[in-house]
mmCIF file of C-alpha atoms in Angstrom:
data_model
loop_
_atom_site.group_PDB
_atom_site.id
_atom_site.type_symbol
_atom_site.label_atom_id
_atom_site.label_comp_id
_atom_site.label_asym_id
_atom_site.label_seq_id
_atom_site.Cartn_x
_atom_site.Cartn_y
_atom_site.Cartn_z
ATOM 1 C CA UNK A 270 54.964 -143.580 22.196
ATOM 2 C CA UNK A 271 54.718 -147.021 23.896
ATOM 3 C CA UNK A 272 57.268 -147.482 26.809
ATOM 4 C CA UNK A 273 60.482 -149.627 26.290
ATOM 5 C CA UNK A 274 59.472 -152.412 28.646
ATOM 6 C CA UNK A 275 56.235 -152.930 26.548
ATOM 7 C CA UNK A 276 58.132 -152.916 23.173
ATOM 8 C CA UNK A 277 60.696 -155.542 24.513
ATOM 9 C CA UNK A 278 57.734 -157.801 25.292
ATOM 10 C CA UNK A 279 56.058 -157.304 21.792
ATOM 11 C CA UNK A 280 59.363 -158.095 20.174
ATOM 12 C CA UNK A 281 59.755 -161.646 21.783
ATOM 13 C CA UNK A 282 56.403 -162.604 20.732
ATOM 14 C CA UNK A 283 55.911 -164.983 17.631
ATOM 15 C CA UNK A 284 56.457 -163.213 14.277
ATOM 16 C CA UNK A 285 52.931 -163.069 13.083
ATOM 17 C CA UNK A 286 51.747 -161.948 16.461
ATOM 18 C CA UNK A 287 54.341 -159.168 16.593
ATOM 19 C CA UNK A 288 53.157 -157.909 13.080
ATOM 20 C CA UNK A 289 49.717 -158.038 14.192
ATOM 21 C CA UNK A 290 50.222 -156.096 17.469
ATOM 22 C CA UNK A 291 52.574 -153.557 15.744
ATOM 23 C CA UNK A 292 50.101 -152.820 12.957
ATOM 24 C CA UNK A 293 47.387 -152.152 15.727
ATOM 25 C CA UNK A 294 49.639 -149.920 17.555
ATOM 26 C CA UNK A 295 50.634 -147.943 14.576
ATOM 27 C CA UNK A 296 47.088 -147.744 13.211
ATOM 28 C CA UNK A 297 45.977 -146.307 16.721
ATOM 29 C CA UNK A 298 48.628 -143.532 16.694
ATOM 30 C CA UNK A 299 48.258 -142.584 13.315
ATOM 31 C CA UNK A 300 44.485 -142.310 13.432
ATOM 32 C CA UNK A 301 44.801 -140.299 16.714
ATOM 33 C CA UNK A 302 47.524 -137.984 15.727
ATOM 34 C CA UNK A 303 47.824 -137.592 12.077
ATOM 35 C CA UNK A 304 45.502 -135.699 9.656
ATOM 36 C CA UNK A 305 46.930 -137.160 6.354
ATOM 37 C CA UNK A 306 46.385 -135.253 3.164
ATOM 38 C CA UNK A 307 47.310 -137.088 -0.201
ATOM 39 C CA UNK A 308 47.809 -135.208 -3.567
ATOM 40 C CA UNK A 309 48.860 -136.854 -6.835
ATOM 41 C CA UNK A 310 47.367 -140.335 -6.352
ATOM 42 C CA UNK A 311 46.334 -140.191 -9.959
ATOM 43 C CA UNK A 312 50.081 -140.339 -10.812
ATOM 44 C CA UNK A 313 50.101 -143.917 -9.672
ATOM 45 C CA UNK A 314 47.760 -145.008 -12.356
ATOM 46 C CA UNK A 315 49.244 -147.087 -15.115
ATOM 47 C CA UNK A 316 52.895 -146.496 -13.990
ATOM 48 C CA UNK A 317 55.569 -148.950 -15.012
ATOM 49 C CA UNK A 318 56.681 -151.297 -12.120
ATOM 50 C CA UNK A 319 58.951 -152.162 -10.481
ATOM 51 C CA UNK A 320 59.574 -148.631 -9.670
ATOM 52 C CA UNK A 321 61.812 -146.713 -7.151
ATOM 53 C CA UNK A 322 59.884 -144.183 -4.994
ATOM 54 C CA UNK A 323 62.130 -141.378 -3.601
ATOM 55 C CA UNK A 324 61.018 -139.106 -0.856
ATOM 56 C CA UNK A 325 62.588 -136.442 1.460
ATOM 57 C CA UNK A 326 63.016 -137.716 5.088
ATOM 58 C CA UNK A 327 61.904 -135.608 8.119
ATOM 59 C CA UNK A 328 60.815 -138.234 10.858
ATOM 60 C CA UNK A 329 60.756 -141.786 11.931
ATOM 61 C CA UNK A 330 56.949 -141.598 10.961
ATOM 62 C CA UNK A 331 57.595 -141.049 7.421
ATOM 63 C CA UNK A 332 57.709 -144.783 6.386
ATOM 64 C CA UNK A 333 54.431 -145.347 8.332
ATOM 65 C CA UNK A 334 52.314 -142.676 6.555
ATOM 66 C CA UNK A 335 53.980 -143.393 3.224
ATOM 67 C CA UNK A 336 53.140 -147.121 3.724
ATOM 68 C CA UNK A 337 49.458 -145.970 4.027
ATOM 69 C CA UNK A 338 49.671 -143.915 0.883
ATOM 70 C CA UNK A 339 51.296 -146.470 -1.308
ATOM 71 C CA UNK A 340 49.336 -149.557 0.047
ATOM 72 C CA UNK A 341 48.092 -150.480 -3.577
ATOM 73 C CA UNK A 342 51.732 -150.857 -4.640
ATOM 74 C CA UNK A 343 53.189 -152.006 -1.362
ATOM 75 C CA UNK A 344 56.778 -151.082 -1.909
ATOM 76 C CA UNK A 345 59.789 -152.385 0.086
ATOM 77 C CA UNK A 346 61.310 -149.756 2.126
ATOM 78 C CA UNK A 347 65.113 -149.336 2.252
ATOM 79 C CA UNK A 348 65.861 -148.613 6.042
ATOM 80 C CA UNK A 349 68.833 -148.030 8.062
ATOM 81 C CA UNK A 350 69.774 -151.128 10.165
ATOM 82 C CA UNK A 351 69.554 -149.140 13.604
ATOM 83 C CA UNK A 352 65.798 -148.852 13.159
ATOM 84 C CA UNK A 353 65.449 -152.718 13.449
ATOM 85 C CA UNK A 354 67.918 -152.805 16.329
ATOM 86 C CA UNK A 355 66.033 -150.304 18.586
ATOM 87 C CA UNK A 356 63.141 -151.928 20.327
ATOM 88 C CA UNK A 357 60.771 -148.842 19.883
ATOM 89 C CA UNK A 358 61.431 -148.075 16.215
ATOM 90 C CA UNK A 359 61.345 -151.774 15.382
ATOM 91 C CA UNK A 360 57.548 -151.654 16.064
ATOM 92 C CA UNK A 361 57.324 -149.399 12.960
ATOM 93 C CA UNK A 362 59.557 -151.588 11.041
ATOM 94 C CA UNK A 363 57.667 -154.656 11.770
ATOM 95 C CA UNK A 364 54.535 -152.909 10.098
ATOM 96 C CA UNK A 365 56.061 -152.203 6.676
ATOM 97 C CA UNK A 366 58.247 -154.448 4.323
ATOM 98 C CA UNK A 367 62.003 -153.392 4.677
ATOM 99 C CA UNK A 368 65.349 -154.208 3.424
ATOM 100 C CA UNK A 369 68.194 -153.063 5.628
ATOM 101 C CA UNK A 370 71.164 -151.286 4.596
ATOM 102 C CA UNK A 371 74.158 -149.815 6.616
ATOM 103 C CA UNK A 372 74.160 -145.943 6.065
ATOM 104 C CA UNK A 373 77.389 -144.218 5.158
ATOM 105 C CA UNK A 374 79.257 -147.392 4.366
ATOM 106 C CA UNK A 375 80.054 -149.566 1.317
ATOM 107 C CA UNK A 376 77.331 -152.009 2.200
ATOM 108 C CA UNK A 377 77.697 -154.360 -0.796
ATOM 109 C CA UNK A 378 75.488 -157.147 0.630
ATOM 110 C CA UNK A 379 72.648 -154.711 1.401
ATOM 111 C CA UNK A 380 73.025 -153.254 -2.050
ATOM 112 C CA UNK A 381 72.868 -156.695 -3.664
ATOM 113 C CA UNK A 382 69.673 -157.540 -1.720
ATOM 114 C CA UNK A 383 68.224 -154.196 -3.093
ATOM 115 C CA UNK A 384 69.106 -154.810 -6.645
ATOM 116 C CA UNK A 385 67.888 -158.430 -6.465
ATOM 117 C CA UNK A 386 64.434 -157.311 -5.028
ATOM 118 C CA UNK A 387 63.823 -155.012 -8.022
ATOM 119 C CA UNK A 388 65.044 -157.571 -10.551
ATOM 120 C CA UNK A 389 62.519 -159.981 -8.986
ATOM 121 C CA UNK A 390 59.731 -157.192 -9.572
ATOM 122 C CA UNK A 391 59.690 -155.564 -6.260
ATOM 123 C CA UNK A 392 59.151 -151.836 -6.148
ATOM 124 C CA UNK A 393 61.208 -149.720 -3.626
ATOM 125 C CA UNK A 394 60.853 -146.646 -1.489
ATOM 126 C CA UNK A 395 64.279 -144.905 -0.721
ATOM 127 C CA UNK A 396 65.166 -141.725 1.310
ATOM 128 C CA UNK A 397 67.978 -140.511 -0.904
ATOM 129 C CA UNK A 398 69.286 -138.150 1.866
ATOM 130 C CA UNK A 399 70.068 -141.313 3.648
ATOM 131 C CA UNK A 400 69.082 -139.820 7.324
ATOM 132 C CA UNK A 401 66.291 -137.666 8.715
ATOM 133 C CA UNK A 402 66.904 -133.741 8.058
ATOM 134 C CA UNK A 403 67.707 -132.094 11.299
ATOM 135 C CA UNK A 404 66.978 -128.735 9.641
ATOM 136 C CA UNK A 405 63.452 -129.454 8.437
ATOM 137 C CA UNK A 406 64.315 -129.125 4.750
ATOM 138 C CA UNK A 407 66.211 -131.109 2.076
ATOM 139 C CA UNK A 408 69.799 -131.838 2.707
ATOM 140 C CA UNK A 409 72.298 -133.201 0.134
ATOM 141 C CA UNK A 410 71.440 -136.558 -1.279
ATOM 142 C CA UNK A 411 73.804 -139.619 -1.067
ATOM 143 C CA UNK A 412 74.980 -141.194 -4.493
ATOM 144 C CA UNK A 413 73.228 -144.481 -3.611
ATOM 145 C CA UNK A 414 69.929 -143.505 -5.247
ATOM 146 C CA UNK A 415 71.506 -142.875 -8.713
ATOM 147 C CA UNK A 416 73.680 -146.202 -8.298
ATOM 148 C CA UNK A 417 70.492 -148.142 -7.492
ATOM 149 C CA UNK A 418 68.352 -146.597 -10.305
ATOM 150 C CA UNK A 419 71.315 -147.120 -12.853
ATOM 151 C CA UNK A 420 72.037 -150.736 -11.786
ATOM 152 C CA UNK A 421 68.168 -151.781 -11.858
ATOM 153 C CA UNK A 422 67.106 -149.506 -14.687
ATOM 154 C CA UNK A 423 63.958 -148.830 -12.856
ATOM 155 C CA UNK A 424 61.867 -145.554 -13.373
ATOM 156 C CA UNK A 425 61.496 -143.244 -10.408
ATOM 157 C CA UNK A 426 58.286 -141.604 -8.706
ATOM 158 C CA UNK A 427 59.092 -138.745 -6.598
ATOM 159 C CA UNK A 428 57.236 -137.849 -3.479
ATOM 160 C CA UNK A 429 57.272 -134.625 -1.321
ATOM 161 C CA UNK A 430 56.348 -135.052 2.267
ATOM 162 C CA UNK A 431 55.975 -132.506 4.967
ATOM 163 C CA UNK A 432 54.204 -132.199 8.385
ATOM 164 C CA UNK A 433 55.861 -135.475 9.745
ATOM 165 C CA UNK A 434 58.390 -133.414 11.628
ATOM 166 C CA UNK A 435 55.820 -132.142 13.651
ATOM 167 C CA UNK A 436 53.924 -135.503 13.958
ATOM 168 C CA UNK A 437 56.929 -137.275 15.483
ATOM 169 C CA UNK A 438 59.841 -134.780 15.995
ATOM 170 C CA UNK A 439 63.447 -136.070 15.898
ATOM 171 C CA UNK A 440 64.638 -136.232 19.682
ATOM 172 C CA UNK A 441 67.424 -133.549 20.058
ATOM 173 C CA UNK A 442 69.665 -135.716 22.071
ATOM 174 C CA UNK A 443 69.317 -138.429 19.419
ATOM 175 C CA UNK A 444 67.208 -140.859 21.446
ATOM 176 C CA UNK A 445 64.753 -142.522 19.203
ATOM 177 C CA UNK A 446 63.061 -144.167 21.958
ATOM 178 C CA UNK A 447 62.135 -140.963 23.572
ATOM 179 C CA UNK A 448 60.237 -139.571 20.423
ATOM 180 C CA UNK A 449 56.621 -138.712 20.839
ATOM 181 C CA UNK A 450 53.690 -138.359 18.572
ATOM 182 C CA UNK A 451 51.898 -134.868 18.422
ATOM 183 C CA UNK A 452 48.747 -133.850 16.533
ATOM 184 C CA UNK A 453 49.826 -132.750 13.050
ATOM 185 C CA UNK A 454 48.546 -132.112 9.400
ATOM 186 C CA UNK A 455 50.635 -134.380 7.227
ATOM 187 C CA UNK A 456 50.892 -133.634 3.367
ATOM 188 C CA UNK A 457 52.033 -136.267 0.756
ATOM 189 C CA UNK A 458 52.397 -135.056 -2.751
ATOM 190 C CA UNK A 459 53.162 -137.769 -5.315
ATOM 191 C CA UNK A 460 54.758 -136.722 -8.490
ATOM 192 C CA UNK A 461 54.932 -138.264 -12.111
ATOM 193 C CA UNK A 462 57.109 -141.152 -12.944
ATOM 194 C CA UNK A 463 60.310 -140.310 -14.801
ATOM 195 C CA UNK A 464 63.537 -141.827 -15.919
ATOM 196 C CA UNK A 465 66.859 -140.994 -14.553
ATOM 197 C CA UNK A 466 68.952 -138.967 -16.895
ATOM 198 C CA UNK A 467 71.553 -140.628 -19.208
ATOM 199 C CA UNK A 468 75.224 -139.715 -19.274
ATOM 200 C CA UNK A 469 76.205 -137.638 -22.024
ATOM 201 C CA UNK A 470 79.568 -138.366 -23.919
ATOM 202 C CA UNK A 471 80.792 -134.816 -22.674
ATOM 203 C CA UNK A 472 80.254 -135.510 -18.999
ATOM 204 C CA UNK A 473 83.021 -137.395 -16.853
ATOM 205 C CA UNK A 474 81.916 -139.705 -13.997
ATOM 206 C CA UNK A 475 81.669 -137.058 -11.276
ATOM 207 C CA UNK A 476 80.119 -134.435 -13.424
ATOM 208 C CA UNK A 477 77.468 -136.742 -14.362
ATOM 209 C CA UNK A 478 76.748 -138.094 -10.908
ATOM 210 C CA UNK A 479 76.527 -134.522 -9.484
ATOM 211 C CA UNK A 480 74.181 -133.400 -12.284
ATOM 212 C CA UNK A 481 71.971 -136.616 -12.272
ATOM 213 C CA UNK A 482 71.652 -136.662 -8.491
ATOM 214 C CA UNK A 483 70.640 -132.965 -8.448
ATOM 215 C CA UNK A 484 68.112 -133.702 -11.426
ATOM 216 C CA UNK A 485 66.610 -136.438 -9.342
ATOM 217 C CA UNK A 486 66.317 -134.457 -5.911
ATOM 218 C CA UNK A 487 64.861 -131.433 -7.777
ATOM 219 C CA UNK A 488 61.946 -133.672 -8.674
ATOM 220 C CA UNK A 489 61.348 -134.035 -4.955
ATOM 221 C CA UNK A 490 61.860 -130.254 -4.252
ATOM 222 C CA UNK A 491 59.252 -129.271 -6.914
ATOM 223 C CA UNK A 492 56.675 -131.241 -4.874
ATOM 224 C CA UNK A 493 57.372 -129.314 -1.555
ATOM 225 C CA UNK A 494 56.665 -125.806 -0.379
ATOM 226 C CA UNK A 495 59.594 -123.511 -0.911
ATOM 227 C CA UNK A 496 60.758 -123.612 2.875
ATOM 228 C CA UNK A 497 61.170 -127.349 2.656
ATOM 229 C CA UNK A 498 63.401 -127.540 -0.452
ATOM 230 C CA UNK A 499 66.625 -126.817 1.249
ATOM 231 C CA UNK A 500 69.797 -127.264 -0.760
ATOM 232 C CA UNK A 501 67.568 -128.088 -3.864
ATOM 233 C CA UNK A 502 65.816 -124.612 -4.186
#
């Protein structure tokens, strides 16, 4: 990836130029290193919008390759604030539309912005796990996806993604600035749109949340090879 010094220079340029340069950099890296294979594109035809795309999360390159696959719908990506605060990863953030949220907190302001975007007709892309999986397969999802789906009433489109963990592996020391691109085959599998399940009279709040979250995440798991399904096998 580009050096920290170069990234700092890019980020102090005028906004339009920052976006232009960032796109050039990202396109160059993806064209050189990523062999992207997309299945299920036909499932995007005639879907109800706004919609919420959900996908497993393996790498900081996930948003970059998904942005290419979903360019016709051009969703806003829900991203953790630290991506924007890091001079290297902010290059990627400059390329795609994002709305920030503070992970693992009751970020009411971030949630309000997300709900407002959908109410205004904007589709979203959310990584329900809330963080990149360090084990290379699905980890337990946060309850945020169910809350957003319930509050917006928007239908959901599941996506299974793998290969990005090889394209831009997670740095073992947690230093995102040190992450490097490698040649990799990337697979994006787009599923059919569905509605989140309704709560039955027999279910209490927790029982419903557990059931509905698992139901939603299973839709992603079904689009992945078995070894990527993790806790949702």
